[in-house]
mmCIF file of C-alpha atoms and ligand atoms in Angstrom:
data_model
loop_
_atom_site.group_PDB
_atom_site.id
_atom_site.type_symbol
_atom_site.label_atom_id
_atom_site.label_comp_id
_atom_site.label_asym_id
_atom_site.label_seq_id
_atom_site.Cartn_x
_atom_site.Cartn_y
_atom_site.Cartn_z
ATOM 1 C CA MET V 8 -7.124 -13.475 -18.662
ATOM 2 C CA ILE V 9 -9.444 -13.906 -15.561
ATOM 3 C CA GLU V 10 -8.750 -17.415 -14.204
ATOM 4 C CA ALA V 11 -11.371 -19.938 -13.273
ATOM 5 C CA GLY V 12 -14.443 -19.187 -10.832
ATOM 6 C CA SER V 13 -17.875 -17.114 -11.080
ATOM 7 C CA ILE V 14 -17.429 -13.396 -11.517
ATOM 8 C CA ALA V 15 -20.102 -11.449 -9.554
ATOM 9 C CA VAL V 16 -21.828 -8.339 -11.134
ATOM 10 C CA LEU V 17 -23.418 -6.573 -8.756
ATOM 11 C CA GLY V 18 -25.705 -3.830 -10.763
ATOM 12 C CA ALA V 19 -26.036 -6.225 -13.780
ATOM 13 C CA THR V 20 -29.204 -4.564 -14.899
ATOM 14 C CA GLY V 21 -27.808 -1.091 -15.413
ATOM 15 C CA ALA V 22 -25.763 0.951 -17.593
ATOM 16 C CA VAL V 23 -22.336 0.196 -16.830
ATOM 17 C CA GLY V 24 -23.403 -3.946 -15.821
ATOM 18 C CA SER V 25 -24.579 -4.389 -18.956
ATOM 19 C CA GLU V 26 -22.207 -3.311 -20.320
ATOM 20 C CA LEU V 27 -20.057 -5.374 -18.145
ATOM 21 C CA LEU V 28 -21.477 -8.743 -19.155
ATOM 22 C CA ARG V 29 -21.078 -7.793 -22.922
ATOM 23 C CA LEU V 30 -16.832 -7.403 -22.414
ATOM 24 C CA LEU V 31 -17.256 -10.966 -20.144
ATOM 25 C CA HIS V 32 -19.000 -12.520 -23.155
ATOM 26 C CA ALA V 33 -16.659 -11.233 -25.717
ATOM 27 C CA ARG V 34 -13.444 -12.599 -23.735
ATOM 28 C CA GLY V 35 -15.300 -15.963 -23.947
ATOM 29 C CA VAL V 36 -15.844 -16.217 -19.722
ATOM 30 C CA PRO V 37 -18.693 -19.034 -19.968
ATOM 31 C CA GLU V 38 -22.599 -18.321 -18.424
ATOM 32 C CA GLU V 39 -21.677 -20.872 -15.700
ATOM 33 C CA ARG V 40 -19.396 -18.619 -14.468
ATOM 34 C CA ILE V 41 -21.223 -15.478 -14.385
ATOM 35 C CA ARG V 42 -23.241 -14.189 -11.250
ATOM 36 C CA PRO V 43 -25.201 -11.206 -12.241
ATOM 37 C CA LEU V 44 -27.114 -9.034 -9.195
ATOM 38 C CA ALA V 45 -29.194 -6.325 -8.265
ATOM 39 C CA SER V 46 -31.137 -5.834 -5.576
ATOM 40 C CA SER V 47 -34.170 -7.721 -6.664
ATOM 41 C CA GLY V 48 -33.888 -10.803 -8.506
ATOM 42 C CA GLY V 49 -37.070 -11.663 -11.196
ATOM 43 C CA THR V 50 -35.511 -10.006 -13.907
ATOM 44 C CA MET V 51 -33.232 -11.898 -16.996
ATOM 45 C CA VAL V 52 -30.324 -10.044 -18.594
ATOM 46 C CA ALA V 53 -28.760 -10.891 -21.693
ATOM 47 C CA TYR V 54 -25.596 -12.696 -22.166
ATOM 48 C CA GLY V 55 -24.908 -12.895 -25.661
ATOM 49 C CA GLU V 56 -27.355 -14.393 -27.373
ATOM 50 C CA ALA V 57 -28.309 -16.527 -23.738
ATOM 51 C CA MET V 58 -30.858 -14.766 -21.071
ATOM 52 C CA ILE V 59 -29.474 -15.300 -17.742
ATOM 53 C CA PRO V 60 -31.462 -14.519 -14.745
ATOM 54 C CA VAL V 61 -30.459 -12.156 -12.026
ATOM 55 C CA GLU V 62 -30.434 -13.127 -8.446
ATOM 56 C CA PRO V 63 -31.361 -10.589 -5.355
ATOM 57 C CA VAL V 64 -27.469 -9.349 -4.105
ATOM 58 C CA GLU V 65 -26.229 -12.092 -0.835
ATOM 59 C CA ALA V 66 -23.456 -12.475 0.474
ATOM 60 C CA GLU V 67 -23.644 -16.199 -0.271
ATOM 61 C CA ALA V 68 -23.125 -14.854 -3.974
ATOM 62 C CA PHE V 69 -19.456 -13.565 -3.148
ATOM 63 C CA HIS V 70 -18.853 -16.842 -1.038
ATOM 64 C CA GLU V 71 -18.849 -18.381 -4.604
ATOM 65 C CA ALA V 72 -17.275 -15.931 -6.429
ATOM 66 C CA CYS V 73 -13.366 -15.296 -7.279
ATOM 67 C CA LEU V 74 -14.084 -11.359 -8.285
ATOM 68 C CA ALA V 75 -17.214 -9.071 -7.902
ATOM 69 C CA PHE V 76 -17.365 -5.951 -9.673
ATOM 70 C CA MET V 77 -19.597 -3.580 -8.258
ATOM 71 C CA ALA V 78 -21.649 -1.518 -10.494
ATOM 72 C CA ALA V 79 -24.657 -0.739 -8.043
ATOM 73 C CA GLY V 80 -23.953 2.991 -6.863
ATOM 74 C CA ALA V 81 -21.824 4.416 -4.070
ATOM 75 C CA GLU V 82 -24.365 3.111 -0.848
ATOM 76 C CA ALA V 83 -24.507 -0.528 -2.533
ATOM 77 C CA ALA V 84 -20.795 -0.588 -2.935
ATOM 78 C CA ARG V 85 -20.458 0.996 1.080
ATOM 79 C CA THR V 86 -22.694 -2.076 2.263
ATOM 80 C CA TRP V 87 -21.480 -4.829 -0.099
ATOM 81 C CA VAL V 88 -17.682 -4.063 -0.775
ATOM 82 C CA PRO V 89 -16.849 -4.991 2.684
ATOM 83 C CA ILE V 90 -18.723 -8.305 2.138
ATOM 84 C CA ALA V 91 -17.342 -9.257 -0.874
ATOM 85 C CA LEU V 92 -13.934 -9.040 0.365
ATOM 86 C CA GLU V 93 -14.697 -10.720 3.599
ATOM 87 C CA ALA V 94 -15.765 -13.847 1.608
ATOM 88 C CA GLY V 95 -12.196 -13.550 0.030
ATOM 89 C CA CYS V 96 -13.169 -11.740 -3.325
ATOM 90 C CA ASP V 97 -11.021 -9.023 -5.454
ATOM 91 C CA VAL V 98 -13.439 -5.967 -5.783
ATOM 92 C CA ILE V 99 -13.316 -4.005 -8.783
ATOM 93 C CA ASP V 100 -15.788 -0.699 -7.592
ATOM 94 C CA THR V 101 -16.806 1.500 -10.456
ATOM 95 C CA SER V 102 -18.529 3.949 -7.856
ATOM 96 C CA SER V 103 -17.625 6.663 -5.701
ATOM 97 C CA ALA V 104 -17.614 5.357 -2.348
ATOM 98 C CA TYR V 105 -13.737 4.458 -1.994
ATOM 99 C CA ARG V 106 -12.127 6.748 -4.786
ATOM 100 C CA MET V 107 -10.569 8.918 -1.940
ATOM 101 C CA ASP V 108 -9.679 6.513 0.476
ATOM 102 C CA PRO V 109 -5.637 6.369 0.465
ATOM 103 C CA GLY V 110 -5.460 2.980 1.036
ATOM 104 C CA VAL V 111 -7.480 1.882 -1.974
ATOM 105 C CA PRO V 112 -5.597 2.493 -5.267
ATOM 106 C CA LEU V 113 -7.268 4.431 -8.055
ATOM 107 C CA VAL V 114 -6.308 3.200 -10.825
ATOM 108 C CA ILE V 115 -6.505 3.856 -14.700
ATOM 109 C CA PRO V 116 -4.443 0.686 -15.960
ATOM 110 C CA GLU V 117 -2.566 2.831 -18.781
ATOM 111 C CA VAL V 118 -2.121 5.736 -16.567
ATOM 112 C CA ASN V 119 -0.871 4.587 -13.367
ATOM 113 C CA GLY V 120 -1.509 0.312 -13.738
ATOM 114 C CA ALA V 121 1.931 0.150 -12.087
ATOM 115 C CA VAL V 122 0.812 0.606 -8.805
ATOM 116 C CA LEU V 123 -1.424 -2.824 -9.438
ATOM 117 C CA ASP V 124 1.096 -4.488 -9.351
ATOM 118 C CA ARG V 125 2.833 -3.622 -5.996
ATOM 119 C CA LEU V 126 -0.799 -4.786 -4.384
ATOM 120 C CA GLY V 127 -0.353 -8.297 -1.865
ATOM 121 C CA ALA V 128 -2.146 -11.124 -2.100
ATOM 122 C CA SER V 129 -6.165 -11.200 -2.456
ATOM 123 C CA PRO V 130 -8.746 -10.018 -1.232
ATOM 124 C CA ARG V 131 -7.792 -6.522 -3.320
ATOM 125 C CA LEU V 132 -9.948 -3.546 -3.612
ATOM 126 C CA VAL V 133 -9.368 -1.288 -6.558
ATOM 127 C CA ALA V 134 -11.761 1.691 -7.214
ATOM 128 C CA ASN V 135 -12.102 3.046 -10.658
ATOM 129 C CA PRO V 136 -12.040 6.864 -11.636
ATOM 130 C CA ASN V 137 -15.145 8.856 -12.632
ATOM 131 C CA CYS V 138 -15.489 8.281 -15.785
ATOM 132 C CA SER V 139 -14.639 12.062 -16.674
ATOM 133 C CA THR V 140 -11.748 11.839 -15.003
ATOM 134 C CA ILE V 141 -10.424 9.069 -16.832
ATOM 135 C CA LEU V 142 -11.805 10.720 -20.418
ATOM 136 C CA LEU V 143 -9.329 13.399 -19.069
ATOM 137 C CA LEU V 144 -6.297 11.819 -17.879
ATOM 138 C CA MET V 145 -6.136 9.263 -21.287
ATOM 139 C CA ALA V 146 -5.899 12.501 -23.564
ATOM 140 C CA LEU V 147 -3.373 14.212 -21.138
ATOM 141 C CA THR V 148 -1.383 11.748 -19.763
ATOM 142 C CA PRO V 149 0.744 11.418 -22.986
ATOM 143 C CA LEU V 150 1.392 15.038 -22.817
ATOM 144 C CA GLN V 151 2.168 14.903 -18.693
ATOM 145 C CA GLN V 152 4.629 12.207 -19.537
ATOM 146 C CA VAL V 153 6.801 13.998 -21.987
ATOM 147 C CA PHE V 154 6.045 18.077 -21.285
ATOM 148 C CA GLY V 155 4.473 17.854 -17.786
ATOM 149 C CA CYS V 156 0.994 19.681 -17.633
ATOM 150 C CA GLY V 157 0.591 22.736 -14.851
ATOM 151 C CA ARG V 158 -2.571 23.602 -15.528
ATOM 152 C CA ILE V 159 -5.758 22.269 -17.323
ATOM 153 C CA ILE V 160 -8.925 24.306 -18.272
ATOM 154 C CA VAL V 161 -11.614 21.711 -19.485
ATOM 155 C CA SER V 162 -15.346 21.510 -20.615
ATOM 156 C CA THR V 163 -17.721 18.565 -20.532
ATOM 157 C CA TYR V 164 -19.939 18.022 -23.148
ATOM 158 C CA GLN V 165 -21.460 14.719 -20.896
ATOM 159 C CA ALA V 166 -23.625 11.792 -21.720
ATOM 160 C CA VAL V 167 -26.755 11.148 -20.508
ATOM 161 C CA SER V 168 -26.333 7.436 -20.134
ATOM 162 C CA GLY V 169 -23.339 8.810 -17.348
ATOM 163 C CA ALA V 170 -26.575 8.934 -14.908
ATOM 164 C CA GLY V 171 -27.406 5.564 -15.437
ATOM 165 C CA SER V 172 -29.951 3.413 -17.984
ATOM 166 C CA GLN V 173 -32.922 5.369 -16.722
ATOM 167 C CA ALA V 174 -31.524 8.198 -17.874
ATOM 168 C CA MET V 175 -31.313 6.996 -21.534
ATOM 169 C CA GLU V 176 -34.763 6.069 -21.468
ATOM 170 C CA ALA V 177 -35.757 9.428 -20.427
ATOM 171 C CA LEU V 178 -34.032 10.921 -23.353
ATOM 172 C CA ARG V 179 -35.257 8.547 -25.628
ATOM 173 C CA ARG V 180 -38.989 9.165 -24.690
ATOM 174 C CA GLN V 181 -38.437 12.854 -24.424
ATOM 175 C CA SER V 182 -36.967 13.084 -27.731
ATOM 176 C CA ARG V 183 -40.109 11.033 -28.882
ATOM 177 C CA ALA V 184 -41.973 13.689 -27.274
ATOM 178 C CA VAL V 185 -40.502 16.593 -28.431
ATOM 179 C CA LEU V 186 -40.785 15.372 -32.285
ATOM 180 C CA ASP V 187 -44.179 14.450 -31.880
ATOM 181 C CA GLY V 188 -44.817 18.402 -30.417
ATOM 182 C CA GLN V 189 -46.443 16.921 -27.357
ATOM 183 C CA PRO V 190 -44.883 18.567 -23.596
ATOM 184 C CA LEU V 191 -40.869 18.120 -22.340
ATOM 185 C CA ASP V 192 -40.721 16.512 -18.928
ATOM 186 C CA SER V 193 -37.973 16.820 -17.083
ATOM 187 C CA ASP V 194 -38.454 13.462 -14.820
ATOM 188 C CA CYS V 195 -34.809 12.005 -14.346
ATOM 189 C CA PHE V 196 -32.941 15.032 -14.329
ATOM 190 C CA ASP V 197 -34.644 19.081 -12.992
ATOM 191 C CA GLU V 198 -34.310 19.821 -16.648
ATOM 192 C CA PRO V 199 -35.140 18.231 -19.860
ATOM 193 C CA CYS V 200 -32.683 16.796 -21.498
ATOM 194 C CA ALA V 201 -33.982 16.537 -24.646
ATOM 195 C CA PHE V 202 -32.911 19.005 -26.804
ATOM 196 C CA ASN V 203 -31.398 20.632 -24.385
ATOM 197 C CA VAL V 204 -27.730 21.388 -22.429
ATOM 198 C CA PHE V 205 -27.748 22.138 -18.319
ATOM 199 C CA SER V 206 -25.116 22.451 -16.277
ATOM 200 C CA HIS V 207 -24.468 18.690 -14.436
ATOM 201 C CA ASP V 208 -26.636 17.275 -12.416
ATOM 202 C CA SER V 209 -24.399 16.627 -9.186
ATOM 203 C CA PRO V 210 -25.184 19.042 -5.899
ATOM 204 C CA VAL V 211 -23.294 22.436 -6.015
ATOM 205 C CA ASP V 212 -20.953 23.812 -3.697
ATOM 206 C CA GLU V 213 -22.335 26.359 -1.707
ATOM 207 C CA VAL V 214 -18.925 28.024 -1.137
ATOM 208 C CA THR V 215 -16.651 27.718 -4.050
ATOM 209 C CA GLY V 216 -19.718 27.259 -6.842
ATOM 210 C CA ARG V 217 -18.097 23.908 -8.010
ATOM 211 C CA ASN V 218 -20.221 20.642 -8.679
ATOM 212 C CA GLN V 219 -19.086 17.618 -6.916
ATOM 213 C CA GLU V 220 -18.470 16.055 -11.019
ATOM 214 C CA GLU V 221 -16.128 19.226 -11.422
ATOM 215 C CA GLN V 222 -14.869 18.214 -7.596
ATOM 216 C CA LYS V 223 -14.328 14.784 -8.420
ATOM 217 C CA MET V 224 -12.008 15.424 -11.933
ATOM 218 C CA LEU V 225 -9.892 17.535 -9.667
ATOM 219 C CA GLN V 226 -8.908 15.816 -6.683
ATOM 220 C CA GLU V 227 -8.844 12.602 -8.791
ATOM 221 C CA THR V 228 -6.835 13.849 -11.222
ATOM 222 C CA LYS V 229 -3.994 14.648 -8.158
ATOM 223 C CA ARG V 230 -4.492 12.008 -6.730
ATOM 224 C CA ILE V 231 -3.707 9.586 -9.743
ATOM 225 C CA TRP V 232 -1.115 11.776 -11.143
ATOM 226 C CA GLY V 233 0.662 12.144 -7.587
ATOM 227 C CA THR V 234 1.107 16.268 -8.415
ATOM 228 C CA ASP V 235 -0.842 19.421 -7.177
ATOM 229 C CA VAL V 236 -2.455 20.483 -11.054
ATOM 230 C CA LEU V 237 -4.898 22.510 -10.654
ATOM 231 C CA VAL V 238 -8.115 21.406 -12.721
ATOM 232 C CA SER V 239 -10.191 23.943 -13.480
ATOM 233 C CA ALA V 240 -13.655 22.375 -14.955
ATOM 234 C CA THR V 241 -16.686 22.862 -16.136
ATOM 235 C CA CYS V 242 -19.114 19.816 -16.373
ATOM 236 C CA VAL V 243 -22.054 20.276 -19.097
ATOM 237 C CA ARG V 244 -24.940 17.280 -19.893
ATOM 238 C CA VAL V 245 -25.790 17.479 -23.972
ATOM 239 C CA PRO V 246 -28.431 15.343 -25.180
ATOM 240 C CA VAL V 247 -26.129 12.223 -26.260
ATOM 241 C CA LEU V 248 -27.051 9.003 -25.544
ATOM 242 C CA ARG V 249 -23.212 7.587 -24.733
ATOM 243 C CA SER V 250 -19.867 8.544 -24.844
ATOM 244 C CA HIS V 251 -18.437 12.447 -23.364
ATOM 245 C CA THR V 252 -16.754 14.787 -25.414
ATOM 246 C CA GLN V 253 -14.137 17.171 -23.805
ATOM 247 C CA SER V 254 -12.657 20.788 -24.916
ATOM 248 C CA ILE V 255 -9.305 21.246 -23.097
ATOM 249 C CA HIS V 256 -6.975 24.003 -22.540
ATOM 250 C CA VAL V 257 -3.573 23.046 -21.274
ATOM 251 C CA GLU V 258 -0.345 24.825 -19.980
ATOM 252 C CA LEU V 259 2.794 22.544 -20.377
ATOM 253 C CA GLU V 260 5.532 22.950 -18.321
ATOM 254 C CA SER V 261 7.972 22.627 -21.696
ATOM 255 C CA ALA V 262 7.391 24.177 -24.743
ATOM 256 C CA ALA V 263 6.266 21.845 -27.410
ATOM 257 C CA SER V 264 5.082 22.013 -31.057
ATOM 258 C CA VAL V 265 1.187 20.099 -32.459
ATOM 259 C CA GLU V 266 3.530 17.472 -34.119
ATOM 260 C CA THR V 267 5.194 16.389 -31.145
ATOM 261 C CA LEU V 268 1.927 16.425 -29.105
ATOM 262 C CA ARG V 269 0.285 14.419 -32.210
ATOM 263 C CA SER V 270 3.220 11.741 -31.768
ATOM 264 C CA ALA V 271 2.505 11.508 -27.850
ATOM 265 C CA ILE V 272 -0.870 10.942 -27.846
ATOM 266 C CA ALA V 273 -0.827 8.728 -30.740
ATOM 267 C CA GLU V 274 1.802 6.814 -29.173
ATOM 268 C CA PHE V 275 -0.338 6.634 -26.187
ATOM 269 C CA PRO V 276 -1.963 2.871 -25.706
ATOM 270 C CA GLY V 277 -6.244 3.140 -25.473
ATOM 271 C CA VAL V 278 -5.571 6.568 -27.595
ATOM 272 C CA ALA V 279 -6.230 7.113 -31.021
ATOM 273 C CA LEU V 280 -5.577 10.173 -33.205
ATOM 274 C CA VAL V 281 -8.547 12.142 -35.203
ATOM 275 C CA ASP V 282 -7.278 14.972 -36.203
ATOM 276 C CA ASP V 283 -7.421 15.727 -40.097
ATOM 277 C CA ARG V 284 -7.893 19.433 -40.307
ATOM 278 C CA ALA V 285 -8.031 19.518 -44.246
ATOM 279 C CA ALA V 286 -11.518 17.314 -44.282
ATOM 280 C CA ASN V 287 -12.984 18.806 -40.865
ATOM 281 C CA ASP V 288 -12.698 15.273 -39.631
ATOM 282 C CA PHE V 289 -12.301 15.214 -35.679
ATOM 283 C CA PRO V 290 -13.254 13.497 -32.171
ATOM 284 C CA THR V 291 -16.964 12.836 -32.071
ATOM 285 C CA PRO V 292 -19.589 10.886 -29.669
ATOM 286 C CA LEU V 293 -20.804 8.753 -32.372
ATOM 287 C CA LYS V 294 -17.105 7.949 -33.793
ATOM 288 C CA ALA V 295 -16.259 7.311 -30.022
ATOM 289 C CA CYS V 296 -19.589 5.358 -29.274
ATOM 290 C CA ASP V 297 -19.375 0.963 -28.843
ATOM 291 C CA GLY V 298 -15.226 1.262 -28.684
ATOM 292 C CA ASP V 299 -12.706 1.088 -26.141
ATOM 293 C CA LEU V 300 -10.283 3.832 -27.700
ATOM 294 C CA VAL V 301 -10.278 7.327 -26.965
ATOM 295 C CA LEU V 302 -10.588 9.525 -29.674
ATOM 296 C CA VAL V 303 -8.091 12.909 -29.396
ATOM 297 C CA GLY V 304 -7.934 15.716 -32.186
ATOM 298 C CA ARG V 305 -8.008 19.052 -32.967
ATOM 299 C CA ILE V 306 -4.814 20.140 -31.413
ATOM 300 C CA ARG V 307 -3.733 23.335 -31.813
ATOM 301 C CA MET V 308 -1.347 26.161 -30.192
ATOM 302 C CA ALA V 309 -3.638 28.404 -27.649
ATOM 303 C CA ALA V 310 -4.109 31.809 -28.950
ATOM 304 C CA ASP V 311 -2.497 32.611 -25.434
ATOM 305 C CA ALA V 312 0.364 30.577 -25.740
ATOM 306 C CA THR V 313 4.071 31.705 -25.251
ATOM 307 C CA ILE V 314 6.119 30.752 -28.663
ATOM 308 C CA ASP V 315 9.646 30.294 -28.126
ATOM 309 C CA ALA V 316 12.625 30.869 -31.073
ATOM 310 C CA ASP V 317 12.109 27.621 -32.400
ATOM 311 C CA GLY V 318 8.160 28.016 -33.284
ATOM 312 C CA ARG V 319 7.754 25.837 -29.844
ATOM 313 C CA GLY V 320 4.421 26.441 -27.410
ATOM 314 C CA ASN V 321 3.895 25.802 -24.077
ATOM 315 C CA ARG V 322 -0.391 26.125 -24.033
ATOM 316 C CA PHE V 323 -2.980 24.141 -26.623
ATOM 317 C CA GLU V 324 -6.142 23.119 -27.081
ATOM 318 C CA LEU V 325 -7.859 19.524 -27.784
ATOM 319 C CA LEU V 326 -10.976 17.965 -27.780
ATOM 320 C CA CYS V 327 -11.475 14.390 -27.139
ATOM 321 C CA THR V 328 -13.903 11.814 -26.467
ATOM 322 C CA MET V 329 -15.051 8.681 -25.557
ATOM 323 C CA ASP V 330 -17.323 6.008 -24.900
ATOM 324 C CA GLN V 331 -17.781 6.138 -20.780
ATOM 325 C CA LEU V 332 -20.087 3.210 -20.356
ATOM 326 C CA ARG V 333 -16.560 1.225 -21.733
ATOM 327 C CA LYS V 334 -13.780 3.071 -21.161
ATOM 328 C CA GLY V 335 -15.269 5.249 -18.478
ATOM 329 C CA ALA V 336 -16.378 2.423 -16.214
ATOM 330 C CA ALA V 337 -16.446 -1.272 -18.035
ATOM 331 C CA LEU V 338 -13.783 -1.467 -19.955
ATOM 332 C CA ASN V 339 -11.447 0.062 -17.197
ATOM 333 C CA ALA V 340 -12.819 -2.218 -14.502
ATOM 334 C CA LEU V 341 -12.351 -5.158 -17.071
ATOM 335 C CA GLN V 342 -8.746 -3.875 -18.164
ATOM 336 C CA VAL V 343 -8.223 -3.419 -14.217
ATOM 337 C CA ALA V 344 -8.922 -7.198 -13.257
ATOM 338 C CA ASP V 345 -7.159 -8.746 -16.042
ATOM 339 C CA ARG V 346 -3.601 -7.031 -14.574
ATOM 340 C CA LEU V 347 -4.777 -8.244 -10.805
ATOM 341 C CA LYS V 348 -5.024 -11.642 -12.523
ATOM 342 C CA GLY V 349 -1.280 -11.236 -14.249
ATOM 343 C CA GLY V 350 -3.746 -11.579 -17.646
HETATM 344 N N1 NAP W 283 -22.946 5.434 -16.033
HETATM 345 C C1 NAP W 283 -22.121 5.733 -16.437
HETATM 346 O O1 NAP W 283 -21.521 6.073 -17.338
HETATM 347 C C2 NAP W 283 -20.932 5.439 -15.034
HETATM 348 C C3 NAP W 283 -19.575 5.397 -15.333
HETATM 349 C C4 NAP W 283 -18.405 5.861 -14.624
HETATM 350 C C5 NAP W 283 -18.893 4.743 -13.413
HETATM 351 N N2 NAP W 283 -20.545 5.184 -13.098
HETATM 352 C C6 NAP W 283 -20.813 4.393 -11.870
HETATM 353 O O2 NAP W 283 -21.159 2.847 -12.032
HETATM 354 C C7 NAP W 283 -22.048 2.302 -11.363
HETATM 355 C C8 NAP W 283 -23.380 2.026 -12.194
HETATM 356 O O3 NAP W 283 -24.382 2.994 -12.889
HETATM 357 P P1 NAP W 283 -25.076 2.856 -13.914
HETATM 358 O O4 NAP W 283 -25.005 4.179 -14.493
HETATM 359 O O5 NAP W 283 -24.953 1.626 -14.357
HETATM 360 O O6 NAP W 283 -26.458 2.729 -13.258
HETATM 361 P P2 NAP W 283 -27.871 2.659 -12.944
HETATM 362 O O7 NAP W 283 -28.032 1.993 -14.745
HETATM 363 O O8 NAP W 283 -28.563 3.948 -12.415
HETATM 364 O O9 NAP W 283 -27.679 0.921 -12.552
HETATM 365 C C9 NAP W 283 -27.584 0.710 -11.277
HETATM 366 C C10 NAP W 283 -27.580 -0.853 -11.097
HETATM 367 O O10 NAP W 283 -27.496 -0.844 -9.610
HETATM 368 C C11 NAP W 283 -28.317 -2.064 -8.717
HETATM 369 N N3 NAP W 283 -28.829 -1.154 -7.766
HETATM 370 C C12 NAP W 283 -29.314 0.382 -7.741
HETATM 371 N N4 NAP W 283 -29.024 0.013 -5.980
HETATM 372 C C13 NAP W 283 -28.815 -1.632 -5.383
HETATM 373 C C14 NAP W 283 -28.676 -1.834 -4.351
HETATM 374 N N5 NAP W 283 -29.319 -0.930 -3.135
HETATM 375 N N6 NAP W 283 -28.302 -2.970 -4.082
HETATM 376 C C15 NAP W 283 -28.285 -3.747 -5.697
HETATM 377 N N7 NAP W 283 -28.491 -3.393 -6.656
HETATM 378 C C16 NAP W 283 -28.191 -1.958 -6.418
HETATM 379 C C17 NAP W 283 -29.183 -1.435 -10.264
HETATM 380 O O11 NAP W 283 -30.694 -2.727 -10.010
HETATM 381 P P3 NAP W 283 -31.919 -2.473 -8.958
HETATM 382 O O12 NAP W 283 -32.597 -1.146 -9.314
HETATM 383 O O13 NAP W 283 -32.598 -3.640 -10.056
HETATM 384 O O14 NAP W 283 -31.474 -3.262 -8.389
HETATM 385 C C18 NAP W 283 -28.577 -1.764 -11.355
HETATM 386 O O15 NAP W 283 -28.672 -3.300 -11.855
HETATM 387 C C19 NAP W 283 -22.425 4.056 -10.085
HETATM 388 O O16 NAP W 283 -21.900 3.773 -9.047
HETATM 389 C C20 NAP W 283 -22.033 5.013 -11.426
HETATM 390 O O17 NAP W 283 -21.192 6.300 -10.569
HETATM 391 C C21 NAP W 283 -21.331 4.680 -14.172
#
């Protein structure tokens, strides 16, 4: 558990920040130890049944804290992470600012949490991976550990909350407008998000044609696994409030059966199998929503698999989903903090 001392949450009014507050409250951290911060004060945030004031972020807040969660975007992280470290805080950053910095560990505790045990004394900085990378690696690390993964092709179905609390409000507002026969706006994304599906809203590289989300999945997977695995991703936004879904095609380095894949996945911490062919019961965003677990199912041999004499194959397909505000951001950050503090 996180020891005594105050805990700063920068971005406390946002989608990830409010989820962090929910999780801290659920763990019994008393209200007096929480410092909710944002760019300006004057608002209140829920902490369990209580409403607590949000303070405008200033260096002084980090001097009184032992731990700081950064959930305010990359630009704010570049400003406030050095200040928090200078003040002696351990810092967990949920943004992209430090993910590819070789001096900063990029951690999913179930996957590469051992790197945290090798860090020195406080203050320490740890980066949370992108939420799509977390989902992919929670689903595939059990296969990587047992069979090895050579090549991955993944298509994402990403919830609008991945773009923050304003995007959630846009989906609610636009959905009501459509049902009321009103014209659709596109004031949050370039495209309307209600009743629509569109290519991920991150910038597209003119040369490779990949958007930033697709590029992050490739780079972060290589960094976390420490291999040269190839990840070809197509990232797409769908009209879902929370929980990202992915359809994955994976080529294994040694042959396997569906049953051995199921066993490896079922034994992995933080993952649950939802894979009932007879009942057509598989992972959905609603089943994952508000939960801690990554759901994996629809595990099947790919049509282009090479099959050996024992009926085992080298290529498989599966579907997975995860509440990306929870395990994709807030829960992952909290698990990192627990491990840093020896909890
Ligand atoms: N949403 C997800 O699913 C998800 C998943 C993984 C990682 N992340 C990362 O988590 C971070 C937060 O994302 P979010 O979805 O929670 O965004 P959000 O809902 O837009 O919330 C952003 C929060 O940061 C505060 N903020 C913005 N600029 C600030 C600044 N310059 N100084 C201080 N506070 C500032 C905002 O409050 P004020 O505007 O009032 O200051 C708000 O509290 C981002 O880096 C994002 O990439 C998000």
